[in-house]
Short mmCIF file of C-alpha atoms (C1' of nucleotides) in Angstrom, two decimals:
data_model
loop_
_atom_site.label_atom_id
_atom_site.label_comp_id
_atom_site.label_asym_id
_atom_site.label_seq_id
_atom_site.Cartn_x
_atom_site.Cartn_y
_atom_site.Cartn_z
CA UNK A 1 0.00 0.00 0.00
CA UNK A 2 2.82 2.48 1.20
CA UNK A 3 5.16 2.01 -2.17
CA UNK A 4 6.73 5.39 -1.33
CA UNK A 5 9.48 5.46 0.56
CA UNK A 6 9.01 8.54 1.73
CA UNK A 7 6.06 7.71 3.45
CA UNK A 8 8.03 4.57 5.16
CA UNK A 9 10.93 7.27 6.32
CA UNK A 10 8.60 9.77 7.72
CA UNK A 11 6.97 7.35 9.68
CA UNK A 12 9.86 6.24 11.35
CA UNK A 13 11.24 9.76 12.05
CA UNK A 14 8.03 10.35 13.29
CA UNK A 15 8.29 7.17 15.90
CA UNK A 16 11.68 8.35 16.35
CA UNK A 17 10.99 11.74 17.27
CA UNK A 18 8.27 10.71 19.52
CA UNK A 19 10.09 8.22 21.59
CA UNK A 20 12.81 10.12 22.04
CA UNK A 21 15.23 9.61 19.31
CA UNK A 22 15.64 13.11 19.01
CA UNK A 23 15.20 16.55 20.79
CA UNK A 24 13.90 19.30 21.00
CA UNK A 25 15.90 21.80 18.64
CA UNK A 26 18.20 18.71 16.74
CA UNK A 27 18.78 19.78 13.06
CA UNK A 28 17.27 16.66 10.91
CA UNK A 29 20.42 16.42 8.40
CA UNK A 30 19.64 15.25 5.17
CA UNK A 31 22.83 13.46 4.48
CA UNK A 32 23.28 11.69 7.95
CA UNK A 33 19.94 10.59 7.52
CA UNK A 34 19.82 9.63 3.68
CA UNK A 35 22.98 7.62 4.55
CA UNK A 36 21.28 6.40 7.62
CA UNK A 37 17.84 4.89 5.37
CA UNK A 38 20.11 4.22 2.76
CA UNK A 39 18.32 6.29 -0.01
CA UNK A 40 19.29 9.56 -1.51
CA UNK A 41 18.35 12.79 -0.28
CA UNK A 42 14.99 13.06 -2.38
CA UNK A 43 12.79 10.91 -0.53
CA UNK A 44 14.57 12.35 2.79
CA UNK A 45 13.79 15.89 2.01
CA UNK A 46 10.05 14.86 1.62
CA UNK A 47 9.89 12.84 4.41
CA UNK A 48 10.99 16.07 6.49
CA UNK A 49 8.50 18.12 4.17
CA UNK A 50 5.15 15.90 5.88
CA UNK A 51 7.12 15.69 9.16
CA UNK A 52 6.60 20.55 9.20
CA UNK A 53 3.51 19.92 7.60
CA UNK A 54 2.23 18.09 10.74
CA UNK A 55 4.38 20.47 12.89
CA UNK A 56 6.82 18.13 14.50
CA UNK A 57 9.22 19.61 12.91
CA UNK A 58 9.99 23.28 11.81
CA UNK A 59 11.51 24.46 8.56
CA UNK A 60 13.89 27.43 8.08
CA UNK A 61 14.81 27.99 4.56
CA UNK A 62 18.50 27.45 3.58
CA UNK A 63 18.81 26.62 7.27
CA UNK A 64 17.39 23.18 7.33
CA UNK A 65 14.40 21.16 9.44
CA UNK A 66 14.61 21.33 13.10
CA UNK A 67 12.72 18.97 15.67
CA UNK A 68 10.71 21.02 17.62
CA UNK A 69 8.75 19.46 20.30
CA UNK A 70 5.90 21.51 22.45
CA UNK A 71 7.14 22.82 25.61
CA UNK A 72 4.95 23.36 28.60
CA UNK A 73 2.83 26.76 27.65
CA UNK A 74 1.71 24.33 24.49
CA UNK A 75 1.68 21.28 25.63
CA UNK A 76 -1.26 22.97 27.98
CA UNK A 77 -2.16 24.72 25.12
CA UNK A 78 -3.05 21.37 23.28
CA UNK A 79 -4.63 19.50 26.03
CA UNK A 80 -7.23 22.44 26.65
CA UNK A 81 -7.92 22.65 22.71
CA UNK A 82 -8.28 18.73 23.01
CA UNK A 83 -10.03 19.23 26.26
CA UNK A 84 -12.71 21.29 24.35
CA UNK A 85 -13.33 19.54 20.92
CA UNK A 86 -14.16 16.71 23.02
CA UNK A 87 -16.33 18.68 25.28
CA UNK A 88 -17.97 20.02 20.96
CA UNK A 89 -17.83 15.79 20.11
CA UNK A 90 -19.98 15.03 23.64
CA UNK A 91 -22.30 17.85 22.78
CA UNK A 92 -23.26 16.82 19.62
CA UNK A 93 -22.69 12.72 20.01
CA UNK A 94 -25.64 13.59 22.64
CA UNK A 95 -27.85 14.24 20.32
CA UNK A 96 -26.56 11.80 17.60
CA UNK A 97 -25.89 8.82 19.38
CA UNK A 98 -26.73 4.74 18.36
CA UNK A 99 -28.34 2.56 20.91
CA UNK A 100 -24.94 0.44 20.08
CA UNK A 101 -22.47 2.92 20.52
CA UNK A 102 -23.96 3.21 24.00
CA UNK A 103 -23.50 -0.30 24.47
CA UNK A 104 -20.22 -0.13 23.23
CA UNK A 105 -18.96 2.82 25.37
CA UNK A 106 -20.54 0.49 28.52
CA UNK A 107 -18.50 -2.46 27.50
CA UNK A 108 -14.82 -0.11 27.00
CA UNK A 109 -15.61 1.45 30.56
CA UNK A 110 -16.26 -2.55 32.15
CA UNK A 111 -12.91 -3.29 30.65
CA UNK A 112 -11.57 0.06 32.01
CA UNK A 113 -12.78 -0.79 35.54
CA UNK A 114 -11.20 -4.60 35.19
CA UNK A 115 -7.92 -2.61 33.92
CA UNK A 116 -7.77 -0.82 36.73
CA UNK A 117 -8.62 -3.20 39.44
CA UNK A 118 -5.80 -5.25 38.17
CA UNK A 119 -3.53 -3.25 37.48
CA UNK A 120 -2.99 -3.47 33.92
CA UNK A 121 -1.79 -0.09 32.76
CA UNK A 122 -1.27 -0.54 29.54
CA UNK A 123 -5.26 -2.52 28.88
CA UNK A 124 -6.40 0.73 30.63
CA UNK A 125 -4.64 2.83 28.24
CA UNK A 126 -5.94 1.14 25.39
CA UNK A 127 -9.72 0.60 26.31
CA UNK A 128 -9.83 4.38 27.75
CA UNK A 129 -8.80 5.35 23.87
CA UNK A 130 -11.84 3.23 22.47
CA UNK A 131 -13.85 4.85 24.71
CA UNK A 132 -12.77 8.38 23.47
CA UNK A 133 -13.09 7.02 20.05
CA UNK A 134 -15.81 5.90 20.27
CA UNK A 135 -17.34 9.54 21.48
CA UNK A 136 -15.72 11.33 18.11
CA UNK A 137 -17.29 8.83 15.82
CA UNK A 138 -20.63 9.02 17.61
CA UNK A 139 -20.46 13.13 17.18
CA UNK A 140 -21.53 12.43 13.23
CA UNK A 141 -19.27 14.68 11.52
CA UNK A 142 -16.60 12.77 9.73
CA UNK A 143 -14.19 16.18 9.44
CA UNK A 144 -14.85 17.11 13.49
CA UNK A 145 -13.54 13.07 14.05
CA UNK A 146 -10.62 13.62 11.73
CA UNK A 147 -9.82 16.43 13.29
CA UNK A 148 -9.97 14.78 16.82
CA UNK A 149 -8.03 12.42 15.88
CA UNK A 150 -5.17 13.98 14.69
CA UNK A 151 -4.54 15.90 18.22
CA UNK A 152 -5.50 12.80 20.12
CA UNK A 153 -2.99 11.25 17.64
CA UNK A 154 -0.64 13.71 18.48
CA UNK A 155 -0.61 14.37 22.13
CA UNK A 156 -0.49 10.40 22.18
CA UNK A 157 3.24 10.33 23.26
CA UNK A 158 2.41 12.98 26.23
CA UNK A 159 -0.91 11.25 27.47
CA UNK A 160 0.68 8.53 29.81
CA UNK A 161 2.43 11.00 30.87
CA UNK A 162 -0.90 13.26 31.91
CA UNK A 163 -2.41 10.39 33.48
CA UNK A 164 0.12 10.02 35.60
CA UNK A 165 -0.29 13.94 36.80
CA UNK A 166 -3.77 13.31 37.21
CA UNK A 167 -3.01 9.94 39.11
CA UNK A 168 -6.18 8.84 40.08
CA UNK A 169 -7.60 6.27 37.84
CA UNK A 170 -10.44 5.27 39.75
CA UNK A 171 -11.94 9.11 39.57
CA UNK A 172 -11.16 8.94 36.07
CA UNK A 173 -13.29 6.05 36.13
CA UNK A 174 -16.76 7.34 37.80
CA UNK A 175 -16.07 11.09 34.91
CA UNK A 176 -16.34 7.86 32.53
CA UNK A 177 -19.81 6.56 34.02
CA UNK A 178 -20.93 9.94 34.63
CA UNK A 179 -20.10 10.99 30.66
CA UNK A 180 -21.84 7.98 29.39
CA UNK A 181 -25.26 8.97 31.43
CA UNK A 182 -25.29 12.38 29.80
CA UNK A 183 -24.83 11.29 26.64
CA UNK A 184 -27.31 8.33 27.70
CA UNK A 185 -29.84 11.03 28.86
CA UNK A 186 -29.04 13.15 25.50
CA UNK A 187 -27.90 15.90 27.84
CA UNK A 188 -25.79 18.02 25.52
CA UNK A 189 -24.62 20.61 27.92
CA UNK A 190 -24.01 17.96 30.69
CA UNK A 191 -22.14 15.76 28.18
CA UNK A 192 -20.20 18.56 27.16
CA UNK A 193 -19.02 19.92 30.13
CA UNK A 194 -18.49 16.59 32.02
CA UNK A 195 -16.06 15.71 28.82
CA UNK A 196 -14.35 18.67 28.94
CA UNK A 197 -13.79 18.55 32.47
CA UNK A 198 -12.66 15.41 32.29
CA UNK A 199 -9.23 16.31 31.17
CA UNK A 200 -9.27 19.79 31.30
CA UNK A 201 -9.76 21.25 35.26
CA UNK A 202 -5.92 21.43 36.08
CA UNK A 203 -5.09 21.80 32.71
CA UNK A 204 -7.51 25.30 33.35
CA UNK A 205 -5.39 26.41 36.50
CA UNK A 206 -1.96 26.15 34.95
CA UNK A 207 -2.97 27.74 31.56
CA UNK A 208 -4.37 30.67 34.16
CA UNK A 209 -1.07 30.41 35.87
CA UNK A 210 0.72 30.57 32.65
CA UNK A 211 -0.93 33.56 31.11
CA UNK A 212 -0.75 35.31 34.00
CA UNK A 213 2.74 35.39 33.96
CA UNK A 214 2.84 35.87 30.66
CA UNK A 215 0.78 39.03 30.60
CA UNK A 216 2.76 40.12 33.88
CA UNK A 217 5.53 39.94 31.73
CA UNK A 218 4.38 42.17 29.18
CA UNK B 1 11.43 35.32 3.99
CA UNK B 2 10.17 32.99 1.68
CA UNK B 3 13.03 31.98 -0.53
CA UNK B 4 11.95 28.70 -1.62
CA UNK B 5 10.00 28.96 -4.98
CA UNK B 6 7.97 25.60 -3.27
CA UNK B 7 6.28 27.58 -1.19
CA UNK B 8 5.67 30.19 -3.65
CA UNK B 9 4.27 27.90 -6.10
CA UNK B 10 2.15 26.17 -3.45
CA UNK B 11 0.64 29.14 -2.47
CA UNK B 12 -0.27 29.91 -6.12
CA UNK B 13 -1.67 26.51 -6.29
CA UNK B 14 -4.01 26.59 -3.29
CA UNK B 15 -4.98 30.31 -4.43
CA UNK B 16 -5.65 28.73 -8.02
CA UNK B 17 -7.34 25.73 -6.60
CA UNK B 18 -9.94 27.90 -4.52
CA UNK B 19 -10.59 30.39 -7.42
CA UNK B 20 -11.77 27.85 -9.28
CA UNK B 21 -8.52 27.29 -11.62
CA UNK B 22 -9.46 23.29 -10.88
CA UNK B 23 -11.92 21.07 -10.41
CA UNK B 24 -12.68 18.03 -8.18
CA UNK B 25 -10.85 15.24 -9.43
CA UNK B 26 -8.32 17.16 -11.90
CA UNK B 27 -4.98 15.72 -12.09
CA UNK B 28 -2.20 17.89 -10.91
CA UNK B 29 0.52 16.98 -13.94
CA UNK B 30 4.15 17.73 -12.51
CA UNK B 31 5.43 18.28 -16.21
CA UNK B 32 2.65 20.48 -17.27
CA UNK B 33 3.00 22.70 -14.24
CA UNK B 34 6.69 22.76 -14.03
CA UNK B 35 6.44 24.09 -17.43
CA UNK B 36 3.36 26.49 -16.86
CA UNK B 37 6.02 27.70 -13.53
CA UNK B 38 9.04 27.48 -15.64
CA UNK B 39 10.62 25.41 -12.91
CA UNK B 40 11.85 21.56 -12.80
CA UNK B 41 9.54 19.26 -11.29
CA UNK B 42 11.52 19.00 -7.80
CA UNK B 43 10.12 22.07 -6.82
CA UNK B 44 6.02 21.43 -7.83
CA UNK B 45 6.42 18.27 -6.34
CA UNK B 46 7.42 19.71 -3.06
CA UNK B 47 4.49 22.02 -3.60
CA UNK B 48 1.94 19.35 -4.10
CA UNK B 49 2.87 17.77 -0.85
CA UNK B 50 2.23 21.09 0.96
CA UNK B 51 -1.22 20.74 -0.88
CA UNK B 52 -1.82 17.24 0.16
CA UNK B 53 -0.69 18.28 3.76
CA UNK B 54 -3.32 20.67 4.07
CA UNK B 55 -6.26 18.34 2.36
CA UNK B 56 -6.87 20.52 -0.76
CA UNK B 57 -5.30 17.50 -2.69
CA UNK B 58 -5.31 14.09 -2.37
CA UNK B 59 -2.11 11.59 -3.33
CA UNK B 60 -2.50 8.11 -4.98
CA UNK B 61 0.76 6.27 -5.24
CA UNK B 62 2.37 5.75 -8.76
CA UNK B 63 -0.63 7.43 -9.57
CA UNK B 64 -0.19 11.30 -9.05
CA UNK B 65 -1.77 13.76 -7.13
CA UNK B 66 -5.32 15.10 -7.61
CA UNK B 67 -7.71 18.39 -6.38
CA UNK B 68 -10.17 17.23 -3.59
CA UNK B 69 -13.27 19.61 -3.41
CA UNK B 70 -15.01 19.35 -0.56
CA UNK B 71 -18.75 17.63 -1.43
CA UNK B 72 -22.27 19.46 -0.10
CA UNK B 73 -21.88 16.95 2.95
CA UNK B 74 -17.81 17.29 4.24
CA UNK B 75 -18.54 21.29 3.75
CA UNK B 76 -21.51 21.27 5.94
CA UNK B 77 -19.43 19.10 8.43
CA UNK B 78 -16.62 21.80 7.76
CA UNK B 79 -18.64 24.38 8.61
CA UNK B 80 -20.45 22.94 11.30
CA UNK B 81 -16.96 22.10 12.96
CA UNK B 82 -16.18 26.01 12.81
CA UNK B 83 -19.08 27.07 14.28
CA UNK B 84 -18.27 24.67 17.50
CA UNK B 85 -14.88 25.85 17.54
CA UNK B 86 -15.56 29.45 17.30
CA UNK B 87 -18.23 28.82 20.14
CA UNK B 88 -15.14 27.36 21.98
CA UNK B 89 -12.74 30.30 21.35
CA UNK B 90 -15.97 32.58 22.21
CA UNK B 91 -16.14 30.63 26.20
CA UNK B 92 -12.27 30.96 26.38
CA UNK B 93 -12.30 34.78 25.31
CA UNK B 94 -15.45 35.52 27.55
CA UNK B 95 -13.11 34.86 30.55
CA UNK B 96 -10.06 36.20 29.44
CA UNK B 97 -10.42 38.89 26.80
CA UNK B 98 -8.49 42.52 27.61
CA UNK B 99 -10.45 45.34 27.56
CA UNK B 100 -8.11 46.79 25.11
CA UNK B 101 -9.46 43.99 22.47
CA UNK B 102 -13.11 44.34 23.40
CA UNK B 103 -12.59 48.00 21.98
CA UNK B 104 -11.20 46.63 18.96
CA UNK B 105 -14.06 44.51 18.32
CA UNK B 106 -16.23 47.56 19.21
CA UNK B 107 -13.66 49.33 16.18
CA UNK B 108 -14.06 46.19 13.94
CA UNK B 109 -17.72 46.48 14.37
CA UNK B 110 -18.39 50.24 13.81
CA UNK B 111 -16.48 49.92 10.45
CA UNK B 112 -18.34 46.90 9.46
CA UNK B 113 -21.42 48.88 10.05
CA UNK B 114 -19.83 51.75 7.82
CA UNK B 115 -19.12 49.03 4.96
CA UNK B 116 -22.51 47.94 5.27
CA UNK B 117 -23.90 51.10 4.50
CA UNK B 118 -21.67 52.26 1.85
CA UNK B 119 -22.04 49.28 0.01
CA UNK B 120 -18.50 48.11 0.43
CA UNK B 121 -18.44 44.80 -0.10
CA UNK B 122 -14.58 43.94 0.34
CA UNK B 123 -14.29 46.16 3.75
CA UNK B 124 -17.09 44.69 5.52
CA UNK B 125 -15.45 41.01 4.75
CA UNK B 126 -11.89 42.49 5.80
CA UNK B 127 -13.36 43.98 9.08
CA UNK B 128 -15.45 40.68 9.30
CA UNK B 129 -12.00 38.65 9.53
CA UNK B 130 -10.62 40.84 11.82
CA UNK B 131 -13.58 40.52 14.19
CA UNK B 132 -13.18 36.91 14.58
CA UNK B 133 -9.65 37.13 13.85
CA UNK B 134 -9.26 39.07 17.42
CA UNK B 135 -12.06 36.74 19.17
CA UNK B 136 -9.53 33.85 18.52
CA UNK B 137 -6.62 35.33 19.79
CA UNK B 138 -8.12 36.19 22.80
CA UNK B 139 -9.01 32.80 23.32
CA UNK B 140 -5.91 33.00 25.00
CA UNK B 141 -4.54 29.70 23.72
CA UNK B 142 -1.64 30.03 20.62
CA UNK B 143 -2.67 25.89 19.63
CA UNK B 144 -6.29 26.89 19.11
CA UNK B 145 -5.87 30.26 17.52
CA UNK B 146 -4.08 28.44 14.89
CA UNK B 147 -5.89 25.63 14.30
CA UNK B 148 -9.29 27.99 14.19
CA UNK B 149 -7.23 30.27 11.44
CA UNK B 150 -6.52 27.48 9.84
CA UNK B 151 -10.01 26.10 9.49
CA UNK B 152 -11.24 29.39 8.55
CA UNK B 153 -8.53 30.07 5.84
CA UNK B 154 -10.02 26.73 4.14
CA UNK B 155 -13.67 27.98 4.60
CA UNK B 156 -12.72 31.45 3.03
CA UNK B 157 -13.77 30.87 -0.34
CA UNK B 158 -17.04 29.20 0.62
CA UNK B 159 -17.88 32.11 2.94
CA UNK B 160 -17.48 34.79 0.53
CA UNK B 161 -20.55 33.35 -1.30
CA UNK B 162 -23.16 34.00 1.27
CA UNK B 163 -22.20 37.29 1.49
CA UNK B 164 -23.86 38.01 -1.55
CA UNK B 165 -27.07 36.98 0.47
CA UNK B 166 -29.48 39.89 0.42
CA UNK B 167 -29.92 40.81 3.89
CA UNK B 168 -27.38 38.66 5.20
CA UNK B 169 -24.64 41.42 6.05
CA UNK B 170 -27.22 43.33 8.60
CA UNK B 171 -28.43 40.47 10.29
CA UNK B 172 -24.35 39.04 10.63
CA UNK B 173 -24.09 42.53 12.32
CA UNK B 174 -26.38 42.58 15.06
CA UNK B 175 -25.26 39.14 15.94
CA UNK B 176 -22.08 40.70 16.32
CA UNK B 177 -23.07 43.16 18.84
CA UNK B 178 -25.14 40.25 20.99
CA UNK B 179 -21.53 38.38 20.81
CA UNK B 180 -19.12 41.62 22.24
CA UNK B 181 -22.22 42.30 25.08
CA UNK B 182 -21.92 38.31 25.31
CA UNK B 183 -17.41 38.71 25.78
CA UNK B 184 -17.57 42.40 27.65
CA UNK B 185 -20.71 40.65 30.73
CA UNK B 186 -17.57 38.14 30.96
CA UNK B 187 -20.82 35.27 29.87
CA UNK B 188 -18.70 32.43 28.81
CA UNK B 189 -21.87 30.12 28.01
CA UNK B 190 -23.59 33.23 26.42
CA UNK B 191 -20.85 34.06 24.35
CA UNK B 192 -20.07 30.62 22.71
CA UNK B 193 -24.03 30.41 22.16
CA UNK B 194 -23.80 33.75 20.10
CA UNK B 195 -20.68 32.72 18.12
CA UNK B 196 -22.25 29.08 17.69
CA UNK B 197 -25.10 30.12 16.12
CA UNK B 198 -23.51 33.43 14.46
CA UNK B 199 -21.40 30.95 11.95
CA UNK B 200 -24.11 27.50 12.18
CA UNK B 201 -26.03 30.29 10.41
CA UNK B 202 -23.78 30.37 7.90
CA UNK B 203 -23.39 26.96 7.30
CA UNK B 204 -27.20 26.69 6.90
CA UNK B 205 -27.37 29.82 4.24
CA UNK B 206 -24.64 28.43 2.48
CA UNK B 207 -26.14 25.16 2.02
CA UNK B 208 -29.51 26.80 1.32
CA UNK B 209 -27.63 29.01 -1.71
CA UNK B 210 -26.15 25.72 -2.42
CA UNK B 211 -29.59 24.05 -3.24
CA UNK B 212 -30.97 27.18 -5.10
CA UNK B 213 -27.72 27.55 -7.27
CA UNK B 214 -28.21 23.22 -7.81
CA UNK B 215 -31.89 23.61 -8.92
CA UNK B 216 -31.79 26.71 -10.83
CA UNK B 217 -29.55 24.93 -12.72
CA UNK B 218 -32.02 22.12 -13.52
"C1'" DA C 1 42.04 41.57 23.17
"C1'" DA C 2 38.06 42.23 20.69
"C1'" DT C 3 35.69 42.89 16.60
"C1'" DT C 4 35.41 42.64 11.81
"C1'" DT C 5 36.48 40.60 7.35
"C1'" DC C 6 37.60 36.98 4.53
"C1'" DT C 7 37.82 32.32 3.13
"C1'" DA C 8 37.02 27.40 3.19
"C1'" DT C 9 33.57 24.13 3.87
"C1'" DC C 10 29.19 22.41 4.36
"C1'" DT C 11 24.19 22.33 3.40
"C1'" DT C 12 20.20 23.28 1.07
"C1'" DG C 13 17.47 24.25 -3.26
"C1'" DC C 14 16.99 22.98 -7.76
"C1'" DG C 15 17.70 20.84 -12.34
"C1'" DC C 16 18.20 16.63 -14.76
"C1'" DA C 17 18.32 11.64 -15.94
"C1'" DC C 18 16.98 6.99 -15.40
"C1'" DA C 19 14.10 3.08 -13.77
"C1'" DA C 20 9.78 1.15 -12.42
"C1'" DA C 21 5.02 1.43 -12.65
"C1'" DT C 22 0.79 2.78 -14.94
"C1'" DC C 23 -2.10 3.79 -18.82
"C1'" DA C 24 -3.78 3.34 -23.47
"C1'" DA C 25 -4.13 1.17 -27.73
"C1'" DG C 26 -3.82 -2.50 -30.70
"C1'" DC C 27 -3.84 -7.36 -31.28
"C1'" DT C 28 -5.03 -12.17 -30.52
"C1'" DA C 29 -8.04 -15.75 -29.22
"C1'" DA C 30 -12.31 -17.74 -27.68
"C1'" DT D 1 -17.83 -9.08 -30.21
"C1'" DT D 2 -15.49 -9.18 -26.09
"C1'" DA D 3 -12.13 -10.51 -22.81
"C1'" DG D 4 -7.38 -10.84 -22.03
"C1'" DC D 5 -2.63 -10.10 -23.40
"C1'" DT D 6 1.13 -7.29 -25.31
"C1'" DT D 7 3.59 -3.34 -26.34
"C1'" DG D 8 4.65 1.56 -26.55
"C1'" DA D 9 4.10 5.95 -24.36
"C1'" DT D 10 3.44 8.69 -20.21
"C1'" DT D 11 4.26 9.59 -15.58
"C1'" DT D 12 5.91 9.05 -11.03
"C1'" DG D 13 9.74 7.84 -7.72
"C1'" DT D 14 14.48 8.17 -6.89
"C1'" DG D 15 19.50 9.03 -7.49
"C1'" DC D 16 22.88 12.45 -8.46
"C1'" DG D 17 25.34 16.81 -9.47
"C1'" DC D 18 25.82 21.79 -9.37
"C1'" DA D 19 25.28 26.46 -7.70
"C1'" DA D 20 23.69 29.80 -4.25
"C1'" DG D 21 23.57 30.63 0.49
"C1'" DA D 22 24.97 29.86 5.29
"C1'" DT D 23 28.36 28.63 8.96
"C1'" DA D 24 32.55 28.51 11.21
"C1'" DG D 25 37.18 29.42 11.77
"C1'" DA D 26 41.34 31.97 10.49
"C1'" DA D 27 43.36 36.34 9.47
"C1'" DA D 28 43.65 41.17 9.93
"C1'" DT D 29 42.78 45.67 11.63
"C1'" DT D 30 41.92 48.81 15.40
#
DNA sequence: AATTTCTATCTTGCGCACAAATCAAGCTAA
DNA sequence: TTAGCTTGATTTGTGCGCAAGATAGAAATT
């Protein structure tokens, strides 16, 4: 399906870059990494080209590509924004819903609770993301889900790391039951706000934190 | 600042796509625009990706690259997906706007009016942009900003058309004036209603020109 | 000693050529 | 006549080389 190379090379920067292979700031050298793939420098150069274009990397002309990973002002930045379009995908999955996709969203949360109760981290990562899933598809607008997931896609690497912050699963758990019965109820406003608070309350008081040093600064 | 003729040529591309320049489906030939740019095809090709990047084309493999109009149904999703995120940057700005923008909007607003009533098509759509344009920024959240100037860049040419609606300009201007009482009474909930519906409006006169254009064509 | 200028080197942007894949006819066979 | 095969012509994907621009280090001037 992939017969570009290209494509194969900017995946794997993109892995790279997201587990750590490089950081923030590294130039992306088209040389050490055609040598590196073993290809020339063409299908490098567009490799880097889709790697700007989804803004993992940033291009300065004659310069070069340089990794540039978010720091914390938008890494908080991102999490709010994906705070609220899944706040916009509860509000209108409320009123869009399937009988199924109810279903569905009970089953992910069951195998949530079972994830958590024994301890498996990584089944609790993966059936929380179904659930979320789940949510954008049931919103019925095939660009909003794209769109959703392409930031879910691309906080992804940060995500553990934000569940962690947050620490409690369990709480995590009952914002789960409590999002399904709004959207169960076809409660947009509840549904919305009870997604978006979901991730988003400290997320809130460090943006606030943020921007008030920032316009303290000015 | 931009020295690469890519970027140039990309831009002429997208600007030639949404004038009209192409159709849905048309093949972008490398040779034929490489010629029409006087360039060698490295160049256009690096351009097409930035076209692909940003969804106005679509790549097959081996195949080439082609112009993907949005259809009646992914523009209604489009706009639909503005509206909500507008409404979003509308709850963010209600609780953190400066008063120093809210008199901008007031500015933006009085010389919309003006436009209105002299006629001026062009300056009422400049001020127009700048409205929201501000509204965004004082979301307060750089990630979001961009990502909502992004989606309304795409929308641009599609907006212009409802413009010509009779009676559309006055109405878009006293929903204006409910959205800065909405941001200066500090109303998040208020304020993302007002946007919401400001641009779902839109979205429904578009698709209702859409319809009349379709069957006065039958 | 510090700053500026100059030069050598490296890197990117672009043109060009070749190979593999695709498309379009024409041809053969059932 | 139509389905399938073959062959020639486009067209894309990739390798490679050159020139303009950028960087760094040496040399020179104050």
């Amino acid at each position: 399906m992939e017969l570009r190379r290209a494509d194969i090379i900017a995946d794997a920067l993109e892995e790279l870059v997201f587990t750590g292979g490089f950081h923030d700031g590294d130039r992306l050298d088209e040389l050490r990494l055609a040598r590196q793939f073993d290809v020339s420098r063409t299908p490098i150069r567009e490799a880097l080209q889709r790697l700007v274009a989804s803004g993992i990397a940033e291009q300065i002309p004659r310069r070069g590509v340089f990794v540039r990973q978010p720091g914390p002002v938008e890494l908080m930045e991102m999490f709010e924004t994906m705070a609220e379009i899944e706040g916009v995908c509860g509000r209108l999955a409320a009123l869009r819903i399937s009988e199924a996709a109810l279903e569905e969203l009970d089953r992910a949360n069951a195998s949530c609770c079972a994830a958590v109760e024994g301890g498996d981290a990584d089944a609790y990562y993966r059936e929380n993301e179904r659930f979320h899933h789940v949510i954008y598809h049931q919103a019925g607008n095939g660009f909003l889900e794209h769109e959703a997931l392409r930031l879910h896609r691309r906080l992804k690497p940060f995500r553990r790391l934000q569940l962690r912050l947050r620490g409690r699963m369990s709480q995590s758990m009952a914002e789960h039951k409590a999002i399904v019965e709004a959207l169960r109820a076809g409660d947009p406003d509840r549904a919305a706000e009870a997604l978006r608070g979901h991730v988003a309350i400290q997320g809130e008081k460090f943006h606030l934190l943020m921007s008030s040093l920032r316009s303290a600064a000015e």
